[in-house]
Amino acid sequence: MTTPEDRRHTGSVPAWGEQPAGSPAPATGHPPTPEQHSPEPDHRDRLRRTVADVEHTRTRATWFGVVIGAIILVLLLVFIVQNLGSQTIELLFWEVNLPLGVSLLIAAIAGALIVALVGGLRMMQLRRALKKAAK
């Protein structure tokens, strides 16, 4: 098996039907020789590094985030559907009649927005300090 890095070093790409350099020979019915069976250690190490680089990508992290977010949304929907009993909520001069699950969802969203606002202000503060220090 060759990697793009191997092709870059050899400078040649195998033609149609040819075996790439360093790949095992096609099965001929004979038992493989030690050279055919296991690639050299350098090749294995490069392959492991390549696989490790591909395993941890932004796309993979995004995919896991989407899956976890979908699971949380399903659990949230179940929570809201199970808590449809109406509650009166009073805040200063407002009085609202909402289902319990919806009111808790609104409170969680408000909390998340407050945390995001504070975090955004802190990032702006740090960015401004870095620009000032760079001058």
PDB file of C-alpha atoms in Angstrom:
ATOM      1  CA  MET A   1       0.000   0.000   0.000  1.00  0.00           C
ATOM      2  CA  THR A   2       1.464   3.355  -0.933  1.00  0.00           C
ATOM      3  CA  THR A   3       0.606   6.689   0.539  1.00  0.00           C
ATOM      4  CA  PRO A   4       0.724  10.030  -1.249  1.00  0.00           C
ATOM      5  CA  GLU A   5       3.948  10.661   0.667  1.00  0.00           C
ATOM      6  CA  ASP A   6       5.543   7.523  -0.865  1.00  0.00           C
ATOM      7  CA  ARG A   7       4.561   8.632  -4.356  1.00  0.00           C
ATOM      8  CA  ARG A   8       6.015  12.035  -3.697  1.00  0.00           C
ATOM      9  CA  HIS A   9       9.375  10.479  -2.763  1.00  0.00           C
ATOM     10  CA  THR A  10       9.528   8.070  -5.678  1.00  0.00           C
ATOM     11  CA  GLY A  11       8.350  10.655  -8.170  1.00  0.00           C
ATOM     12  CA  SER A  12       6.327   8.144 -10.174  1.00  0.00           C
ATOM     13  CA  VAL A  13       2.744   7.077 -10.203  1.00  0.00           C
ATOM     14  CA  PRO A  14       2.121   3.485 -11.311  1.00  0.00           C
ATOM     15  CA  ALA A  15       0.419   3.042 -14.672  1.00  0.00           C
ATOM     16  CA  TRP A  16      -2.877   1.237 -15.007  1.00  0.00           C
ATOM     17  CA  GLY A  17      -2.457  -2.438 -14.057  1.00  0.00           C
ATOM     18  CA  GLU A  18       1.073  -2.018 -12.620  1.00  0.00           C
ATOM     19  CA  GLN A  19       1.886  -2.707  -9.004  1.00  0.00           C
ATOM     20  CA  PRO A  20       2.965   0.393  -7.054  1.00  0.00           C
ATOM     21  CA  ALA A  21       6.457   0.291  -5.608  1.00  0.00           C
ATOM     22  CA  GLY A  22       6.534  -1.236  -2.118  1.00  0.00           C
ATOM     23  CA  SER A  23       3.152  -2.950  -2.425  1.00  0.00           C
ATOM     24  CA  PRO A  24       2.800  -6.671  -1.882  1.00  0.00           C
ATOM     25  CA  ALA A  25       2.971  -8.894  -4.938  1.00  0.00           C
ATOM     26  CA  PRO A  26      -0.298 -10.315  -6.240  1.00  0.00           C
ATOM     27  CA  ALA A  27      -1.399 -13.635  -4.811  1.00  0.00           C
ATOM     28  CA  THR A  28       0.173 -16.474  -6.764  1.00  0.00           C
ATOM     29  CA  GLY A  29      -0.867 -19.381  -4.605  1.00  0.00           C
ATOM     30  CA  HIS A  30       2.558 -19.501  -2.924  1.00  0.00           C
ATOM     31  CA  PRO A  31       2.987 -18.540   0.732  1.00  0.00           C
ATOM     32  CA  PRO A  32       4.176 -14.951   1.084  1.00  0.00           C
ATOM     33  CA  THR A  33       7.827 -14.352   1.792  1.00  0.00           C
ATOM     34  CA  PRO A  34       8.725 -12.215   4.818  1.00  0.00           C
ATOM     35  CA  GLU A  35       9.447  -9.274   2.508  1.00  0.00           C
ATOM     36  CA  GLN A  36       5.964  -9.510   0.993  1.00  0.00           C
ATOM     37  CA  HIS A  37       4.135 -10.064   4.269  1.00  0.00           C
ATOM     38  CA  SER A  38       5.224  -7.101   6.399  1.00  0.00           C
ATOM     39  CA  PRO A  39       6.274  -3.675   5.194  1.00  0.00           C
ATOM     40  CA  GLU A  40       9.436  -2.074   6.564  1.00  0.00           C
ATOM     41  CA  PRO A  41       9.126  -0.314   9.968  1.00  0.00           C
ATOM     42  CA  ASP A  42       9.572   3.176   8.451  1.00  0.00           C
ATOM     43  CA  HIS A  43       6.565   2.633   6.193  1.00  0.00           C
ATOM     44  CA  ARG A  44       4.439   1.396   9.119  1.00  0.00           C
ATOM     45  CA  ASP A  45       5.407   4.388  11.254  1.00  0.00           C
ATOM     46  CA  ARG A  46       4.518   6.818   8.456  1.00  0.00           C
ATOM     47  CA  LEU A  47       1.210   5.041   7.950  1.00  0.00           C
ATOM     48  CA  ARG A  48       0.418   5.207  11.676  1.00  0.00           C
ATOM     49  CA  ARG A  49       1.192   8.933  11.759  1.00  0.00           C
ATOM     50  CA  THR A  50      -1.003   9.501   8.712  1.00  0.00           C
ATOM     51  CA  VAL A  51      -3.899   7.582  10.296  1.00  0.00           C
ATOM     52  CA  ALA A  52      -3.432   9.463  13.589  1.00  0.00           C
ATOM     53  CA  ASP A  53      -3.542  12.783  11.699  1.00  0.00           C
ATOM     54  CA  VAL A  54      -6.757  11.790   9.921  1.00  0.00           C
ATOM     55  CA  GLU A  55      -8.430  10.501  13.098  1.00  0.00           C
ATOM     56  CA  HIS A  56      -8.440  13.942  14.763  1.00  0.00           C
ATOM     57  CA  THR A  57      -9.905  16.468  12.361  1.00  0.00           C
ATOM     58  CA  ARG A  58     -12.249  19.437  12.645  1.00  0.00           C
ATOM     59  CA  THR A  59     -14.785  17.623  10.511  1.00  0.00           C
ATOM     60  CA  ARG A  60     -14.810  14.683  12.910  1.00  0.00           C
ATOM     61  CA  ALA A  61     -15.203  17.021  15.900  1.00  0.00           C
ATOM     62  CA  THR A  62     -18.044  18.834  14.119  1.00  0.00           C
ATOM     63  CA  TRP A  63     -19.748  15.532  13.335  1.00  0.00           C
ATOM     64  CA  PHE A  64     -19.560  14.442  16.982  1.00  0.00           C
ATOM     65  CA  GLY A  65     -20.938  17.838  18.011  1.00  0.00           C
ATOM     66  CA  VAL A  66     -23.875  17.474  15.630  1.00  0.00           C
ATOM     67  CA  VAL A  67     -24.652  13.941  16.867  1.00  0.00           C
ATOM     68  CA  ILE A  68     -24.438  14.960  20.535  1.00  0.00           C
ATOM     69  CA  GLY A  69     -26.566  18.053  19.823  1.00  0.00           C
ATOM     70  CA  ALA A  70     -29.231  15.904  18.128  1.00  0.00           C
ATOM     71  CA  ILE A  71     -29.320  13.518  21.102  1.00  0.00           C
ATOM     72  CA  ILE A  72     -29.693  16.454  23.509  1.00  0.00           C
ATOM     73  CA  LEU A  73     -32.508  17.922  21.389  1.00  0.00           C
ATOM     74  CA  VAL A  74     -34.394  14.611  21.421  1.00  0.00           C
ATOM     75  CA  LEU A  75     -34.033  14.397  25.214  1.00  0.00           C
ATOM     76  CA  LEU A  76     -35.193  18.009  25.510  1.00  0.00           C
ATOM     77  CA  LEU A  77     -38.239  17.302  23.367  1.00  0.00           C
ATOM     78  CA  VAL A  78     -39.137  14.288  25.532  1.00  0.00           C
ATOM     79  CA  PHE A  79     -38.718  16.459  28.658  1.00  0.00           C
ATOM     80  CA  ILE A  80     -40.999  19.190  27.283  1.00  0.00           C
ATOM     81  CA  VAL A  81     -43.667  16.721  26.141  1.00  0.00           C
ATOM     82  CA  GLN A  82     -43.689  15.035  29.569  1.00  0.00           C
ATOM     83  CA  ASN A  83     -43.983  18.384  31.412  1.00  0.00           C
ATOM     84  CA  LEU A  84     -46.913  20.070  29.711  1.00  0.00           C
ATOM     85  CA  GLY A  85     -48.613  21.106  32.948  1.00  0.00           C
ATOM     86  CA  SER A  86     -49.210  24.853  32.914  1.00  0.00           C
ATOM     87  CA  GLN A  87     -47.515  27.142  35.463  1.00  0.00           C
ATOM     88  CA  THR A  88     -48.004  30.822  36.210  1.00  0.00           C
ATOM     89  CA  ILE A  89     -44.693  32.656  36.127  1.00  0.00           C
ATOM     90  CA  GLU A  90     -44.418  36.147  37.587  1.00  0.00           C
ATOM     91  CA  LEU A  91     -41.449  38.464  36.981  1.00  0.00           C
ATOM     92  CA  LEU A  92     -41.711  42.057  38.198  1.00  0.00           C
ATOM     93  CA  PHE A  93     -44.802  43.334  36.344  1.00  0.00           C
ATOM     94  CA  TRP A  94     -45.102  40.393  33.895  1.00  0.00           C
ATOM     95  CA  GLU A  95     -47.322  37.406  34.445  1.00  0.00           C
ATOM     96  CA  VAL A  96     -47.105  34.505  31.986  1.00  0.00           C
ATOM     97  CA  ASN A  97     -48.883  31.165  31.861  1.00  0.00           C
ATOM     98  CA  LEU A  98     -46.571  28.580  30.210  1.00  0.00           C
ATOM     99  CA  PRO A  99     -46.038  24.848  30.334  1.00  0.00           C
ATOM    100  CA  LEU A 100     -43.328  23.905  32.842  1.00  0.00           C
ATOM    101  CA  GLY A 101     -41.032  22.324  30.216  1.00  0.00           C
ATOM    102  CA  VAL A 102     -41.201  25.385  27.967  1.00  0.00           C
ATOM    103  CA  SER A 103     -40.496  27.784  30.830  1.00  0.00           C
ATOM    104  CA  LEU A 104     -37.450  25.759  31.896  1.00  0.00           C
ATOM    105  CA  LEU A 105     -36.246  25.687  28.275  1.00  0.00           C
ATOM    106  CA  ILE A 106     -36.551  29.479  28.076  1.00  0.00           C
ATOM    107  CA  ALA A 107     -34.611  29.821  31.352  1.00  0.00           C
ATOM    108  CA  ALA A 108     -31.839  27.531  30.019  1.00  0.00           C
ATOM    109  CA  ILE A 109     -31.612  29.508  26.763  1.00  0.00           C
ATOM    110  CA  ALA A 110     -31.429  32.786  28.699  1.00  0.00           C
ATOM    111  CA  GLY A 111     -28.619  31.368  30.855  1.00  0.00           C
ATOM    112  CA  ALA A 112     -26.704  30.171  27.775  1.00  0.00           C
ATOM    113  CA  LEU A 113     -27.055  33.614  26.153  1.00  0.00           C
ATOM    114  CA  ILE A 114     -25.724  35.323  29.275  1.00  0.00           C
ATOM    115  CA  VAL A 115     -22.716  32.958  29.367  1.00  0.00           C
ATOM    116  CA  ALA A 116     -22.087  33.543  25.636  1.00  0.00           C
ATOM    117  CA  LEU A 117     -22.263  37.322  26.121  1.00  0.00           C
ATOM    118  CA  VAL A 118     -19.776  37.274  29.007  1.00  0.00           C
ATOM    119  CA  GLY A 119     -17.456  34.922  27.074  1.00  0.00           C
ATOM    120  CA  GLY A 120     -17.613  37.116  23.977  1.00  0.00           C
ATOM    121  CA  LEU A 121     -16.774  40.229  25.998  1.00  0.00           C
ATOM    122  CA  ARG A 122     -13.800  38.424  27.569  1.00  0.00           C
ATOM    123  CA  MET A 123     -12.520  37.339  24.127  1.00  0.00           C
ATOM    124  CA  MET A 124     -12.785  40.926  22.870  1.00  0.00           C
ATOM    125  CA  GLN A 125     -10.869  42.114  25.922  1.00  0.00           C
ATOM    126  CA  LEU A 126      -8.085  39.560  25.365  1.00  0.00           C
ATOM    127  CA  ARG A 127      -7.887  40.344  21.630  1.00  0.00           C
ATOM    128  CA  ARG A 128      -7.559  44.066  22.386  1.00  0.00           C
ATOM    129  CA  ALA A 129      -4.820  43.356  24.955  1.00  0.00           C
ATOM    130  CA  LEU A 130      -2.914  41.178  22.438  1.00  0.00           C
ATOM    131  CA  LYS A 131      -3.092  43.880  19.753  1.00  0.00           C
ATOM    132  CA  LYS A 132      -1.848  46.465  22.231  1.00  0.00           C
ATOM    133  CA  ALA A 133       1.030  44.176  23.314  1.00  0.00           C
ATOM    134  CA  ALA A 134       1.998  43.506  19.656  1.00  0.00           C
ATOM    135  CA  LYS A 135       2.506  47.246  18.942  1.00  0.00           C
TER     136      LYS A 135
END
